PDB file of C-alpha atoms in Angstrom:
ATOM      1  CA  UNK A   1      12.872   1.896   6.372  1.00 52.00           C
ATOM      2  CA  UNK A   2      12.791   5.125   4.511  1.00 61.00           C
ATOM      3  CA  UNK A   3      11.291   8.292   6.334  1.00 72.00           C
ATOM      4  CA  UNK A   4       9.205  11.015   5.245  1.00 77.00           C
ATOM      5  CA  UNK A   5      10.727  13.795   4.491  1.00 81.00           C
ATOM      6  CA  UNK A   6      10.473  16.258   7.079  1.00 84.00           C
ATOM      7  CA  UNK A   7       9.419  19.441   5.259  1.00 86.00           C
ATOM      8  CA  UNK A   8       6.374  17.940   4.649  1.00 90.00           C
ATOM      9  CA  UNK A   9       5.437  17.458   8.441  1.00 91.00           C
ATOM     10  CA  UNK A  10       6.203  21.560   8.724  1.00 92.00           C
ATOM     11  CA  UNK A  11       3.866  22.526   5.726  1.00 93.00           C
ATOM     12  CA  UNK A  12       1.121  20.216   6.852  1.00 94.00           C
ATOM     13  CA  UNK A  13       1.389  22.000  10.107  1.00 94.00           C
ATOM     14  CA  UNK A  14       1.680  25.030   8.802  1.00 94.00           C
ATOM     15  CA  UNK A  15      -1.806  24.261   7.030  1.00 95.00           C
ATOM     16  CA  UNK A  16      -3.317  22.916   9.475  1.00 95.00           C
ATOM     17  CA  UNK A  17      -2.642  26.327  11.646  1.00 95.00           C
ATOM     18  CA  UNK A  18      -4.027  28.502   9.151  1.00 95.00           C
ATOM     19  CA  UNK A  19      -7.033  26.463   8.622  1.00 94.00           C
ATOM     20  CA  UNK A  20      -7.439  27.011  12.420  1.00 94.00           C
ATOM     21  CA  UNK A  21      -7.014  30.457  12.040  1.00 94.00           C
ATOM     22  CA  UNK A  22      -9.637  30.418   9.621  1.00 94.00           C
ATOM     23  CA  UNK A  23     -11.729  28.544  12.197  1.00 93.00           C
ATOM     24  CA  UNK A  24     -11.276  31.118  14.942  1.00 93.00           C
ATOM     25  CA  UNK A  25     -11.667  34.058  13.017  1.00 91.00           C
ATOM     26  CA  UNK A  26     -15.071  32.934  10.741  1.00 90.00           C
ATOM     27  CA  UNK A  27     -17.070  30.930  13.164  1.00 88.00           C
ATOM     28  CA  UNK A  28     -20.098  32.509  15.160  1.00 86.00           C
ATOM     29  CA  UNK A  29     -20.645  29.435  17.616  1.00 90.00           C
ATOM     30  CA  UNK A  30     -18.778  29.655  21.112  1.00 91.00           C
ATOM     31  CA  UNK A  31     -17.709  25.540  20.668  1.00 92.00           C
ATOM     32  CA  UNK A  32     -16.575  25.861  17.178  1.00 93.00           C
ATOM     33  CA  UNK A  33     -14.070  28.170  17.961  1.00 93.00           C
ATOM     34  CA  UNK A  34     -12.878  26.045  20.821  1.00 93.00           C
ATOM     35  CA  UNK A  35     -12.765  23.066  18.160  1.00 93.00           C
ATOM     36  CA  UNK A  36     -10.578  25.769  15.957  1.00 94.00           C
ATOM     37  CA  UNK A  37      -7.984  26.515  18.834  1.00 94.00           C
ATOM     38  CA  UNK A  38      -7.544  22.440  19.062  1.00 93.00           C
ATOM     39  CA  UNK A  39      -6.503  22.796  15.778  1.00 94.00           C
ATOM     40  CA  UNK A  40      -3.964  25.270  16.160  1.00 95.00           C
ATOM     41  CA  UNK A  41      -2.305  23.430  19.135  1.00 95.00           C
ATOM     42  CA  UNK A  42      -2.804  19.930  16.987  1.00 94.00           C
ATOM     43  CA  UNK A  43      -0.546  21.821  14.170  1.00 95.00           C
ATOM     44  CA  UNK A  44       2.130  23.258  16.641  1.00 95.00           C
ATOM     45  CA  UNK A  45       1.726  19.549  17.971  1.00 95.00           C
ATOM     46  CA  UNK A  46       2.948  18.215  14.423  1.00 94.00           C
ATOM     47  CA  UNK A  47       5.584  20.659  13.950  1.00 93.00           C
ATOM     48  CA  UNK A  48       7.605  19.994  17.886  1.00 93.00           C
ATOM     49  CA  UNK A  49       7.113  16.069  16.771  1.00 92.00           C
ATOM     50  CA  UNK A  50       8.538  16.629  13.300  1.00 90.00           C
ATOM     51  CA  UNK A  51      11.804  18.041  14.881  1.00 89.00           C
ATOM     52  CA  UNK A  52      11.797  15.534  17.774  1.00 89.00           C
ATOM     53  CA  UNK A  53      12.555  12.689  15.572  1.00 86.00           C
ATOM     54  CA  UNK A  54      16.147  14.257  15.173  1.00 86.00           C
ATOM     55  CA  UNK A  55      17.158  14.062  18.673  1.00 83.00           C
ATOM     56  CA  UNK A  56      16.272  10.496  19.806  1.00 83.00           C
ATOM     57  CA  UNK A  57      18.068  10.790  23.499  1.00 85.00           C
ATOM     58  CA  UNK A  58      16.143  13.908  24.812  1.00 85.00           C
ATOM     59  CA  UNK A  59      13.323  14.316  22.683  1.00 89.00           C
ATOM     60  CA  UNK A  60      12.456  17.695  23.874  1.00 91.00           C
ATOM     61  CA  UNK A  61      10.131  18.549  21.163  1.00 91.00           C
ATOM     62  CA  UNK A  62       7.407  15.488  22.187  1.00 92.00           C
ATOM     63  CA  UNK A  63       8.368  16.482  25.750  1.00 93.00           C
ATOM     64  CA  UNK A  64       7.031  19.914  25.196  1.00 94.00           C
ATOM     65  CA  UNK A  65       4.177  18.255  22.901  1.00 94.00           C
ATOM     66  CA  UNK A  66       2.698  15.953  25.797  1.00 94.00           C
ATOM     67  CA  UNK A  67       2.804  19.425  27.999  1.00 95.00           C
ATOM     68  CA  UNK A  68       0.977  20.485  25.267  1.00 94.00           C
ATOM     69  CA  UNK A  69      -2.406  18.267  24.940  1.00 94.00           C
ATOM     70  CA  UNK A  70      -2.229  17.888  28.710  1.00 93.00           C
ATOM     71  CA  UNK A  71      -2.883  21.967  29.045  1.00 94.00           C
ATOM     72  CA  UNK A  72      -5.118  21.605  26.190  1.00 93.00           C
ATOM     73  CA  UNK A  73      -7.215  19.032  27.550  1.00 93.00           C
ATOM     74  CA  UNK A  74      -7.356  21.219  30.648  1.00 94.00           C
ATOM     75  CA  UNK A  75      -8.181  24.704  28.814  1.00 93.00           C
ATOM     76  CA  UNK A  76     -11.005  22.610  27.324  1.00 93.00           C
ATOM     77  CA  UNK A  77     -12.859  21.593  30.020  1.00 93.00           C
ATOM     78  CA  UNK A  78     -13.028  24.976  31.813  1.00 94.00           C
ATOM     79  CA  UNK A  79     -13.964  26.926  28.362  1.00 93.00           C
ATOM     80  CA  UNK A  80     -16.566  24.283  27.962  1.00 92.00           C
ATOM     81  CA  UNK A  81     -17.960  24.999  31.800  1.00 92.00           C
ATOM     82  CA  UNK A  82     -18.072  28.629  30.955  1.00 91.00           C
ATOM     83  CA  UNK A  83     -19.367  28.273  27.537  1.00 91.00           C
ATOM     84  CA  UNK A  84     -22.310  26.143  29.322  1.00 90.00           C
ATOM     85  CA  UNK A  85     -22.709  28.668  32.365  1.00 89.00           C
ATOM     86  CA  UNK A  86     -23.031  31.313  29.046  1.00 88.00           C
ATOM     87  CA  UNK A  87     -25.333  29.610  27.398  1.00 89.00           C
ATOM     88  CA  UNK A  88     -27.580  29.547  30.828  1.00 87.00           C
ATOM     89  CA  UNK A  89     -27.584  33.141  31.263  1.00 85.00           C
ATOM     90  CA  UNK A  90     -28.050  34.372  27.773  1.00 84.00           C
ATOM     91  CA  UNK A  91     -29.884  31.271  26.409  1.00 84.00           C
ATOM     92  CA  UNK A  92     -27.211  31.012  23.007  1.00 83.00           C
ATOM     93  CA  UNK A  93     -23.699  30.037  22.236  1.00 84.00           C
ATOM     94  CA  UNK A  94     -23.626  32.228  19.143  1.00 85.00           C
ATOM     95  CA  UNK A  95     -20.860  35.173  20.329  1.00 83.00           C
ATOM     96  CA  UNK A  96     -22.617  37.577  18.209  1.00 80.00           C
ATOM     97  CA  UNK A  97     -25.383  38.036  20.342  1.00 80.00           C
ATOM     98  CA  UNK A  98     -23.435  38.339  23.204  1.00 80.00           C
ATOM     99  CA  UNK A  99     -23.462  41.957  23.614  1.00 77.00           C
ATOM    100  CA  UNK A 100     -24.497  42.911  27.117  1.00 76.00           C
ATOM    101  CA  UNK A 101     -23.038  42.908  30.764  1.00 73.00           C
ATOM    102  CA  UNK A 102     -25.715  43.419  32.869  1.00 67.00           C
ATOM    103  CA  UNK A 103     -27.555  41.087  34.420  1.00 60.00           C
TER     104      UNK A 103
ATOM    105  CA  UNK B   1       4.725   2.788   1.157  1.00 84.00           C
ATOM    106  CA  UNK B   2       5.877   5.201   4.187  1.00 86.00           C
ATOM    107  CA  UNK B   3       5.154   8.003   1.341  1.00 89.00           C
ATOM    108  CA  UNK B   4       1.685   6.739   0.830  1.00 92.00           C
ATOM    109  CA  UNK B   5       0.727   6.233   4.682  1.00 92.00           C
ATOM    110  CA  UNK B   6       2.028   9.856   5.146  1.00 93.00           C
ATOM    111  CA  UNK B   7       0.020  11.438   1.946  1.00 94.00           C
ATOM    112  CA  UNK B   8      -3.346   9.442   3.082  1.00 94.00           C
ATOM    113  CA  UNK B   9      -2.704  10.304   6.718  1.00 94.00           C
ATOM    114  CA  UNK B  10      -1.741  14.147   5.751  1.00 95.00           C
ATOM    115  CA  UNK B  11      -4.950  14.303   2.864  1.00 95.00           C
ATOM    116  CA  UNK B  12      -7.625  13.164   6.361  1.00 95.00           C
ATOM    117  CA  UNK B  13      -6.347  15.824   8.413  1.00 95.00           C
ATOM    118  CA  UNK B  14      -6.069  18.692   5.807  1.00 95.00           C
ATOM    119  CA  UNK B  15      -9.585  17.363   4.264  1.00 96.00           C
ATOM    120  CA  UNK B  16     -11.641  17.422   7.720  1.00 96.00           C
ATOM    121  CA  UNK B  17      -9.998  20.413   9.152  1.00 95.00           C
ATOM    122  CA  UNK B  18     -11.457  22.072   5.647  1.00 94.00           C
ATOM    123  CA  UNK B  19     -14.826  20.094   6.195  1.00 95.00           C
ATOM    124  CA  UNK B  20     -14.311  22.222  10.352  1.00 93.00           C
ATOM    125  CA  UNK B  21     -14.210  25.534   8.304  1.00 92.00           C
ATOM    126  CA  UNK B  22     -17.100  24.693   5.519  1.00 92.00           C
ATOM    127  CA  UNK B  23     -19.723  22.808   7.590  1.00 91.00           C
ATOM    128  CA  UNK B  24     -22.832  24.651   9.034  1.00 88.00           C
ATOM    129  CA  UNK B  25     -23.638  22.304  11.700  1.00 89.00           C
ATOM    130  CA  UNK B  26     -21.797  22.141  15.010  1.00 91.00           C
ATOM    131  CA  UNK B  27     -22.111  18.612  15.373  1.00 91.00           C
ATOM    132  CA  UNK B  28     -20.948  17.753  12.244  1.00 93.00           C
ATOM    133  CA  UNK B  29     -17.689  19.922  12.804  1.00 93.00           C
ATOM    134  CA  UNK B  30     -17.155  17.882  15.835  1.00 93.00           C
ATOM    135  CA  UNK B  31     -17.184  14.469  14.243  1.00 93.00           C
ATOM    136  CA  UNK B  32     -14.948  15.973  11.651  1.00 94.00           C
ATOM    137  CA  UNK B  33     -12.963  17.278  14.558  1.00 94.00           C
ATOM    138  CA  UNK B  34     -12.336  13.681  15.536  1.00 94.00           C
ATOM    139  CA  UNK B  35     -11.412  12.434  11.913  1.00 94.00           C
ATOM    140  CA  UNK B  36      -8.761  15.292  12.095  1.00 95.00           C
ATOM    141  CA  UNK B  37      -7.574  13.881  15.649  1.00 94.00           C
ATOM    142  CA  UNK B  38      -7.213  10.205  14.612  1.00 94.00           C
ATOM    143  CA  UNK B  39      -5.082  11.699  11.116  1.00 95.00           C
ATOM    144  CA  UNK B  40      -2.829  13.812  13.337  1.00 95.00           C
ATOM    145  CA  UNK B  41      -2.469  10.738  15.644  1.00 94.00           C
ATOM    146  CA  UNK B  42      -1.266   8.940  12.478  1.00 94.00           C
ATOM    147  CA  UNK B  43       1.033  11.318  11.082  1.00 93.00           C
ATOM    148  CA  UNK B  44       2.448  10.993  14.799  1.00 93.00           C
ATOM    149  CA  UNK B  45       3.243   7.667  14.154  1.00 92.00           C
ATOM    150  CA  UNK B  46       5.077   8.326  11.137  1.00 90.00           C
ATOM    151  CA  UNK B  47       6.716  10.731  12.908  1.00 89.00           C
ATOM    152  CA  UNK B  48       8.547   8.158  15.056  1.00 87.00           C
ATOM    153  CA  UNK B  49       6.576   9.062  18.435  1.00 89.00           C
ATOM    154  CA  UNK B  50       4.827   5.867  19.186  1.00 90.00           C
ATOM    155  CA  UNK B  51       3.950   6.778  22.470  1.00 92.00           C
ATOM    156  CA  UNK B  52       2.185  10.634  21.594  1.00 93.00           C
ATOM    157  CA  UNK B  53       0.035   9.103  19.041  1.00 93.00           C
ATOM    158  CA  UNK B  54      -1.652   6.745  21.486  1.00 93.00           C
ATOM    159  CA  UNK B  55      -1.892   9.766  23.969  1.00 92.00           C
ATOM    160  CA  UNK B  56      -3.518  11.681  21.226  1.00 93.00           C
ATOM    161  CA  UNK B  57      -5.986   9.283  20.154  1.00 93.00           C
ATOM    162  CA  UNK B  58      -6.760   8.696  24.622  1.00 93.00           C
ATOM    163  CA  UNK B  59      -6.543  12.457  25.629  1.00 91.00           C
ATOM    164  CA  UNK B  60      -8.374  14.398  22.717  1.00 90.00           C
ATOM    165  CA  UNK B  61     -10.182  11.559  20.981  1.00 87.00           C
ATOM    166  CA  UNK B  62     -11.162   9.758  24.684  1.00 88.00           C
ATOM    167  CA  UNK B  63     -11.392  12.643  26.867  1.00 88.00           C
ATOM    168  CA  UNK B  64     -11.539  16.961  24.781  1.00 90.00           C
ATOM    169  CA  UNK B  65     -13.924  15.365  21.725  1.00 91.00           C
ATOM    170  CA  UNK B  66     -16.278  13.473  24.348  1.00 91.00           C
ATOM    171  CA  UNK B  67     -16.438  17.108  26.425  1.00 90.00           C
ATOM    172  CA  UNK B  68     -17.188  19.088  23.010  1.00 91.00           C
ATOM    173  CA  UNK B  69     -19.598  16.661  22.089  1.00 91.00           C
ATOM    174  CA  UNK B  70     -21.350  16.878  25.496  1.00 90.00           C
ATOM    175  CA  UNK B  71     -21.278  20.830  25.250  1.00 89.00           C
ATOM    176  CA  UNK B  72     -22.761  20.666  21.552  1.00 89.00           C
ATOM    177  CA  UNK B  73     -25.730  18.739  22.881  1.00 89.00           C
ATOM    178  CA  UNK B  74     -25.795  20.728  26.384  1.00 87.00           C
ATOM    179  CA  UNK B  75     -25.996  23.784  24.297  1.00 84.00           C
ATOM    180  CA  UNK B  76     -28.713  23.015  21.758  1.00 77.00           C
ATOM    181  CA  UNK B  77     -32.202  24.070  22.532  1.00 62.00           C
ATOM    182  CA  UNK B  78     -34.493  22.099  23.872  1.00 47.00           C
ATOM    183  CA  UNK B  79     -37.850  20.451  22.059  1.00 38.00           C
ATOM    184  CA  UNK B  80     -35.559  18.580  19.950  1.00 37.00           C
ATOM    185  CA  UNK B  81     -37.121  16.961  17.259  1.00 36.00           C
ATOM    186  CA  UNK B  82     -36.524  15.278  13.767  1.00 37.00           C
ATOM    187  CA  UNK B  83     -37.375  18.028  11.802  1.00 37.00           C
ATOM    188  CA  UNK B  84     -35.176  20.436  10.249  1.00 40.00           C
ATOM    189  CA  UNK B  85     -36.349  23.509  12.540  1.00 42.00           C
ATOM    190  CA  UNK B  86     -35.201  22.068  15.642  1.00 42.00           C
ATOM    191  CA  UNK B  87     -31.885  22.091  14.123  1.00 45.00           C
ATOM    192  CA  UNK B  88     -31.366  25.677  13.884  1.00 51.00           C
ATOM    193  CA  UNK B  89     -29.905  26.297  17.426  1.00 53.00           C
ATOM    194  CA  UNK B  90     -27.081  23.766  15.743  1.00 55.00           C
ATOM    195  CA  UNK B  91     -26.805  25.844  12.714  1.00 55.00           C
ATOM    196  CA  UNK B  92     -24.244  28.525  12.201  1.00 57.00           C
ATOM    197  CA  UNK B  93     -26.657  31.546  11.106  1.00 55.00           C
ATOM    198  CA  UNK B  94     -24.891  33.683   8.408  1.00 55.00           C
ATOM    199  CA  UNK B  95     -25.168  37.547   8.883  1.00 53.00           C
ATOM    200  CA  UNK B  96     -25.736  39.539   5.913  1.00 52.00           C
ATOM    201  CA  UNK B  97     -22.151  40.666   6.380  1.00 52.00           C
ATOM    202  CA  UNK B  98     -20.870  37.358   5.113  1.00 56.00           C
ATOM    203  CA  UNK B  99     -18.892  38.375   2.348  1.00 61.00           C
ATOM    204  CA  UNK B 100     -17.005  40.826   3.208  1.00 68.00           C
ATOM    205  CA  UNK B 101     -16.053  38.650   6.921  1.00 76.00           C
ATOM    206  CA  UNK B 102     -15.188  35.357   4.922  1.00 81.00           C
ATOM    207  CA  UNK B 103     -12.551  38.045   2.844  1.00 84.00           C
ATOM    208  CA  UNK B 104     -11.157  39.470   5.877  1.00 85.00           C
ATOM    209  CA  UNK B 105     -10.614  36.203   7.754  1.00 85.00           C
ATOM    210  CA  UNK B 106      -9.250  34.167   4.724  1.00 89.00           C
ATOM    211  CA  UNK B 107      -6.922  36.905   3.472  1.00 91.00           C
ATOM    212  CA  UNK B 108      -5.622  36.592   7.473  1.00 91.00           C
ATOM    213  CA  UNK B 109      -5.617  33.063   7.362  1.00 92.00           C
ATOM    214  CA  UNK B 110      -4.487  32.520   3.873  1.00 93.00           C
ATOM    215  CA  UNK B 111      -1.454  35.192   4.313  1.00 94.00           C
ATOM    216  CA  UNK B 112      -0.367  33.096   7.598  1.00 93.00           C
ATOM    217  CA  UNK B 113      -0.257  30.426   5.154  1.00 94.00           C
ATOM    218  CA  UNK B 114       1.235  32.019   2.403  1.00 95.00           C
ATOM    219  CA  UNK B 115       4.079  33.514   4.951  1.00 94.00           C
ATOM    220  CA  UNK B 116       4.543  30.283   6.918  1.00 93.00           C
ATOM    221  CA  UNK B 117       5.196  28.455   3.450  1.00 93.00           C
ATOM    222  CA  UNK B 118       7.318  30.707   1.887  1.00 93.00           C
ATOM    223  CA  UNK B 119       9.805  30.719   5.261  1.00 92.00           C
ATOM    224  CA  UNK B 120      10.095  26.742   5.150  1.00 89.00           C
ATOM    225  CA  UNK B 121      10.684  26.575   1.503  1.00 87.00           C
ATOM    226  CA  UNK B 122      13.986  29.240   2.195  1.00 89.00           C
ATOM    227  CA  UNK B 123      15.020  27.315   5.093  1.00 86.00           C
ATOM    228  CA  UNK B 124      17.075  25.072   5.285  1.00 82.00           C
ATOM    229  CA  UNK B 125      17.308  23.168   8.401  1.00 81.00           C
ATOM    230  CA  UNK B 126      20.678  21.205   8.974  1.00 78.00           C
ATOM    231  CA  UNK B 127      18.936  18.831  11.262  1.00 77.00           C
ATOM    232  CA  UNK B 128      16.864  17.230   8.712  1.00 75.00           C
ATOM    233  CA  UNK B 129      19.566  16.056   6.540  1.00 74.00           C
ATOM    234  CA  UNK B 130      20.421  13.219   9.462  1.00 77.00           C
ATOM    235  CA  UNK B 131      19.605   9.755   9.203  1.00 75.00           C
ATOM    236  CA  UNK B 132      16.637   8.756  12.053  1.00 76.00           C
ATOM    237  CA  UNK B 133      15.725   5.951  13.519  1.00 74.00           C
ATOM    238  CA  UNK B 134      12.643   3.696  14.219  1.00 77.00           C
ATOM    239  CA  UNK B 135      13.039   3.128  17.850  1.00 80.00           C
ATOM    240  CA  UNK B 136      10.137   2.759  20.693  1.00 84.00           C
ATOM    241  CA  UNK B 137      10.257   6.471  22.275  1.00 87.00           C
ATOM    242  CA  UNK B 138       8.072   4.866  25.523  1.00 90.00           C
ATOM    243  CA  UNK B 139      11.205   4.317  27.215  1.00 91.00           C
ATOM    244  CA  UNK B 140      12.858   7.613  26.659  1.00 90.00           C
ATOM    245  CA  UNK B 141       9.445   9.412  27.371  1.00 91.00           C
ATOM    246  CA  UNK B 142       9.477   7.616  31.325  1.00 91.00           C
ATOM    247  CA  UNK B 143      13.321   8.483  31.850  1.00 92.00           C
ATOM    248  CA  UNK B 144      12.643  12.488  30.923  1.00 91.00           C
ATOM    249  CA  UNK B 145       9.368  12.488  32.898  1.00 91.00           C
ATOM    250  CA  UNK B 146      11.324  11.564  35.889  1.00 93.00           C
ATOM    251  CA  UNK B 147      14.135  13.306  35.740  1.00 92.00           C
ATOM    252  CA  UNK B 148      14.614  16.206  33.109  1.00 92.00           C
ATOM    253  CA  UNK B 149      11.149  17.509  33.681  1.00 93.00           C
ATOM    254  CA  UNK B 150      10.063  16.134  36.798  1.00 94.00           C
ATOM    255  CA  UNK B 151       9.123  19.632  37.854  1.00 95.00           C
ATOM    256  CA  UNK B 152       7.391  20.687  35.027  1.00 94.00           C
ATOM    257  CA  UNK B 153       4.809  17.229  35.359  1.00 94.00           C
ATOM    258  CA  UNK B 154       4.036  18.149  39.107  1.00 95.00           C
ATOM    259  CA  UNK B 155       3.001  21.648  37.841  1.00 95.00           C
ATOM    260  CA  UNK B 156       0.865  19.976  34.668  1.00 95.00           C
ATOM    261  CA  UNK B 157      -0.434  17.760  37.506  1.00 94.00           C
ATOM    262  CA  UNK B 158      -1.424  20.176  39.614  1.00 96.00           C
ATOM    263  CA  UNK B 159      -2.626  22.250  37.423  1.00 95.00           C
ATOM    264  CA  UNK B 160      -4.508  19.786  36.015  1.00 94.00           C
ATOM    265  CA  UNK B 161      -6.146  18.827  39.036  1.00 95.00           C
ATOM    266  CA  UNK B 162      -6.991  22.562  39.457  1.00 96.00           C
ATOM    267  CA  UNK B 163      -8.720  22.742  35.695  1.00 95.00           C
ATOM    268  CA  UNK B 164     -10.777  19.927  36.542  1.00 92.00           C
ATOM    269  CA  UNK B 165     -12.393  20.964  39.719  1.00 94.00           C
ATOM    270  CA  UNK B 166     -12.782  24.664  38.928  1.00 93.00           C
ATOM    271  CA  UNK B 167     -14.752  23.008  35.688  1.00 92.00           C
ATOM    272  CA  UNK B 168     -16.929  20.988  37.936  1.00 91.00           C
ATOM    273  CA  UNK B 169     -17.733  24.100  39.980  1.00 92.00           C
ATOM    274  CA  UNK B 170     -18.070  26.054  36.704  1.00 89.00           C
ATOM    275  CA  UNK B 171     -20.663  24.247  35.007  1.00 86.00           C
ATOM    276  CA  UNK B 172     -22.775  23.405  38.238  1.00 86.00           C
ATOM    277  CA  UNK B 173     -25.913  24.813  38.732  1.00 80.00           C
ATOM    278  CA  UNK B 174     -25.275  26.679  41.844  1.00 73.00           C
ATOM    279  CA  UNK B 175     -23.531  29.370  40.231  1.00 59.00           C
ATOM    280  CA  UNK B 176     -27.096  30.438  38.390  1.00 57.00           C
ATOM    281  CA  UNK B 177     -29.371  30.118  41.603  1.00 56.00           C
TER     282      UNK B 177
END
């Protein structure tokens, strides 16, 4: 069976990191740039697997991927607890509007 | 056919991470969050790692897009209704600012892109001119769990374990009384 070519998997990822980038940097709401940091791990996901395909008897690169989502799975569910504990003090997710440190 | 899986599979993920960026409504950008999970699960598979694809699909699809979906609705206001208004606290507002933000970010974004590209089309990587193979990675996966990084998956554990209940104590309401 005849593989993909690799290079492709790379500028995929790389795509797929800038669009996160994007995400991060343009996006007012607290969640969406959560959702835009899942991206960026998602692409550096792609490129570890892309290489791991070449070493079949270690496969260090979906090693370090699994460490991956299981960190990211964990970094989401305390950013969503403080993005909800935010949005019950200040009443909005937007960060814009969070401009104050007072009570 | 492998080509074709790959180009479909690559097109869903490029095409709802774009529909992320462009959409104005937070719910929508999670559902097209998901589509972009279930492509990168795919081009996992193509990728010869079996075993990461189905944890993709469990751990983001099952457990992170259920959580961002929970915090969308947790964090809409309430006196929802079916009119358009009670949307807004879902909608992205746009400052008047917007044009000169969207520049900055996509000339950052776009010259990541631009840079990234430009170093893998000089490269050339001696590994991927081997020959691979279509073998079941579930296997090798259990071996290295328990022995090469045995350590590292007690800390993941563990610091798992920690995530979850400081997240429980996070978002409970004692913290606001």
């Amino acid at each position: 069976m005849q593989s993909v070519d690799s290079h492709l998997f790379l500028i995929v990822g790389a795509a797929l990191f800038s669009i996160g980038l994007a995400v991060v940097l343009l996006k007012r709401h607290a969640i969406v740039v959560l959702m835009g940091i899942e991206l960026m791990l998602n692409a550096v996901n792609i490129n570890l697997v892309a290489f791991s395909q070449y070493d079949p008897d270690r496969i260090q690169g979906q090693m370090l991927a699994l460490f991956v989502m299981v960190v990211a799975a964990a970094e989401s569910a305390v950013a969503l607890a403080i993005v909800l504990q935010v949005y019950r003090h200040f009443r909005t997710a937007q960060l814009d509007e969070l401009n104050e440190l007072r009570q | 056919m492998i080509q074709l899986a790959f180009y479909g599979f690559a097109a869903l993920t490029l095409v709802s991470a774009l529909a992320v960026l462009l959409t104005r409504n937070v719910m929508y950008a999670a559902f097209f969050l998901l589509l972009t999970l279930l492509g990168v699960a795919g081009l996992f598979v193509l990728a010869s790692a079996d075993f990461l694809a189905v944890a993709q699909i469990m751990i983001y699809v099952g457990g992170v897009l259920v959580l961002v979906i929970f915090g969308v609705m947790l964090t809409s206001k309430a006196g929802s209704g079916t009119n358009t208004d009670s949307q807004r606290p879902n909608q992205i507002p746009s400052p008047n600012r917007i044009g000169n933000s969207w520049g900055m970010a996509l000339l950052v974004s776009g010259g990541v892109f631009v840079a990234l590209y430009t170093l893998l089309a000089r490269a050339s990587f001696a590994l991927l001119n081997q020959p691979v193979g279509w073998e079941s990675t579930i296997r090798t996966v259990g071996r290295q769990l328990m022995t090469e990084y045995i350590v590292p998956f007690e800390i993941v554990g563990i610091l798992l374990l920690a995530a979850l209940v400081g997240a429980t104590y996070l978002a409970s309401n004692r913290l606001t009384r």
